[in-house]
């Protein structure tokens, strides 16, 4: 089903409405085991191989809380500047769905483990925007339904469905923002920047793989419009299936232009769940429910309350790593970066990589030049994240070292790096296999120089007359003859020696 | 053979350990008895002949090899069909789980096996433990060995009847609102609901998680205590199980058997008498209290006014939790599947399966619970019921500040005729009037036979309640009372069970 949307021009949307955002992010923790049982918590795997009576919801099976997941939840809460509950419970969220083994989700309801926090988000121009956090709570993931025979993998039109419970019971933290007003035209950017900041934070905490493509970080974007004339809050929609940072921005922008057109035509926005389509960049309504869902929450009687002692909370606060924004401030000072340089570095997602390269022996300038300039281009060309490019900071540092030692020219160095990216092994192996050593044998060079001088006698004469600048042409010829493997500086020295 | 099936568990264990009789002989004697009488009683839903004999042989081999065995090694037991048994069918008395073979053992099952207790099979019960007569079983009612036209109590009627019919010397029941104690009372057997959290619920198919508690059933107080110590104790698989030493119930039962209760303060709950109580039951209760006094106990009257609200609170909390616990029976992973003909959606198949698989009482409670939890009604129903629960706990706390144990009749009447209350749920629910408070508060309670009612000759139960984790207190009182009662009667209560048709 494709529906044609009438959309309002974005500038007009901003002129007439104030957008209000709300973002719900689900994070899968990468604990060794699931939330309530001992099954392995690993992405992928043959369907229904990481299951047991507990996560299959077998009759009689009971949950037992994963202590590491609670610890991660508290650390996330602390990093988000939240208060940590002194006493809280799990609750059952009751609804029927085949991929949910117990037909209730063990979650938290009115007693989340963390609440009332904020996250300062850096926008593209370097300015900060504070997003208030309502709560972060613990819950379990559902299994996965695979709808077979339909056109687009959705349940509509499917002939049958397959169920995989490997993901059932994987620990999730749901992080919910308060309403985010006051973003104006930057609403889509704020949404993306918030999810980016959250992703970096969770990565620094080492609690999740935060892979949006694998679903370990999932974002639902709530959007509503408030007409500037009345200032009244609008009806919100909740857009799901937003699977990349770019999609977050696109989905918010699309909903703003769609809702504005609906309102401008005298219609009203329907409160509903919508589905983001990556290929068209548009949203469409989810499955219609005839009645409002009543989840009949009540405290989970199979689990005892969680009461983290203040000592434990403080102990966990002590385990918080340097948080991304603190780190950024520090590297800016240490590496003497301008705001613009820092922004390029951050936008390239290269702070950690540059830092690790510096740690491995390169200077900040050398490391930045590789990661931000050269490798970012390579990553974009290959459509992968910088960190997944297939070259390590240590390898870059070694290549830099070889250049400084005069064993590689910059041009050769790039070729070595390309070889590593193509999977040809360590830099040293690439040099060996491709024969990329600088030609440092003077007798071989002298022969090439003599040949070049003989081929261009008029240039040779000029040099002998003291016009040293003319040597450039001979250097070029020698470099060409040696396929770029000579050290240009040494070649120049030899030419001048020969002509004096 | 008759000797073996009428022996106590303690006697059997001693004879097996000393190799006077083999565990295989004991198991076979009980299997033979089941074959003889269970057609009339219907206490068992499944008899695991092969598994029982194999387990018994293992015990015999271990003893022959000089291995150290537990105090109940080789003694047969009947398990209520609400506990999972690996490789052996578990139905919870419901059609919806017909044919399900669990892939795992409940912790109670595992502990019994590890102790060398021989599992004979699975006993009949009200579907999902919802009922007080075992008439709600999808597999036909169990009959009371004292009078086959009467109910054996419920929901654990099968476990109680198996004891009274001498089909097993021990059984396991579960008690959510009285499902161990009330069947014990109406069959003249001993039934114990331990402190909530005292016995692991892992592998116990949930009815109402905050109330369910598995416990021992036996024909003597000492046998119940021996079984209690085998199954009790902390289990990390059950978050609500208590991480504390098991109360010393066997020692308490042995101490009580000395017949001295001096210094023990016994509180008689004034709320549990009057209208709705059978006269013969009250007379039996009064006689029991008089005997406790003769044993040296100090008797005082105790008022627990909130107990009057226990029944309505229970019938909100238990169905609420059940409505959620039973949601998992959806035809996706286990049990029966109805209407999956390739044209219907998962939701339709789920709905048809639940329609066909659940009986009327289960459906009634799912609907009550769903309603009580729904938004807009939660505070008035589930919320208020939880407040009542707190008040009941406070009544218990106040009472136990002045007395060591509380006593009452276990159930207001003796066993009623099969069919008498099936059309009147409220009348059925009242069978649990006296037992429910202990479930709501989570403290320990048990029923011990107090003889027969003088008007109908049917067994009556004396309920003894103790504070949480003080289970040993009630065992001491029960054991002392048991000795005095038998001395006064000149025989055990259970010896009065009539010969069953078909039995030799
Ligand atoms: Zn599992």
PDB file of C-alpha atoms and ligand atoms in Angstrom, chain A residues 34 37-39 50-52 54-55, ligand 1:
ATOM      1  CA  UNK A  34      19.759 -12.531  28.654  1.00  0.00           C
ATOM      2  CA  UNK A  37      17.761 -16.436  32.075  1.00  0.00           C
ATOM      3  CA  UNK A  38      21.173 -17.890  31.360  1.00  0.00           C
ATOM      4  CA  UNK A  39      20.874 -18.023  27.555  1.00  0.00           C
ATOM      5  CA  UNK A  50      19.580 -19.479  22.112  1.00  0.00           C
ATOM      6  CA  UNK A  51      16.487 -20.394  24.087  1.00  0.00           C
ATOM      7  CA  UNK A  52      15.465 -22.151  27.307  1.00  0.00           C
ATOM      8  CA  UNK A  54      12.440 -19.243  30.782  1.00  0.00           C
ATOM      9  CA  UNK A  55      12.790 -17.184  27.597  1.00  0.00           C
TER      10      UNK A  55
HETATM   11 ZN1  LIG C   1      16.678 -18.458  27.998  1.00  0.00          ZN
END
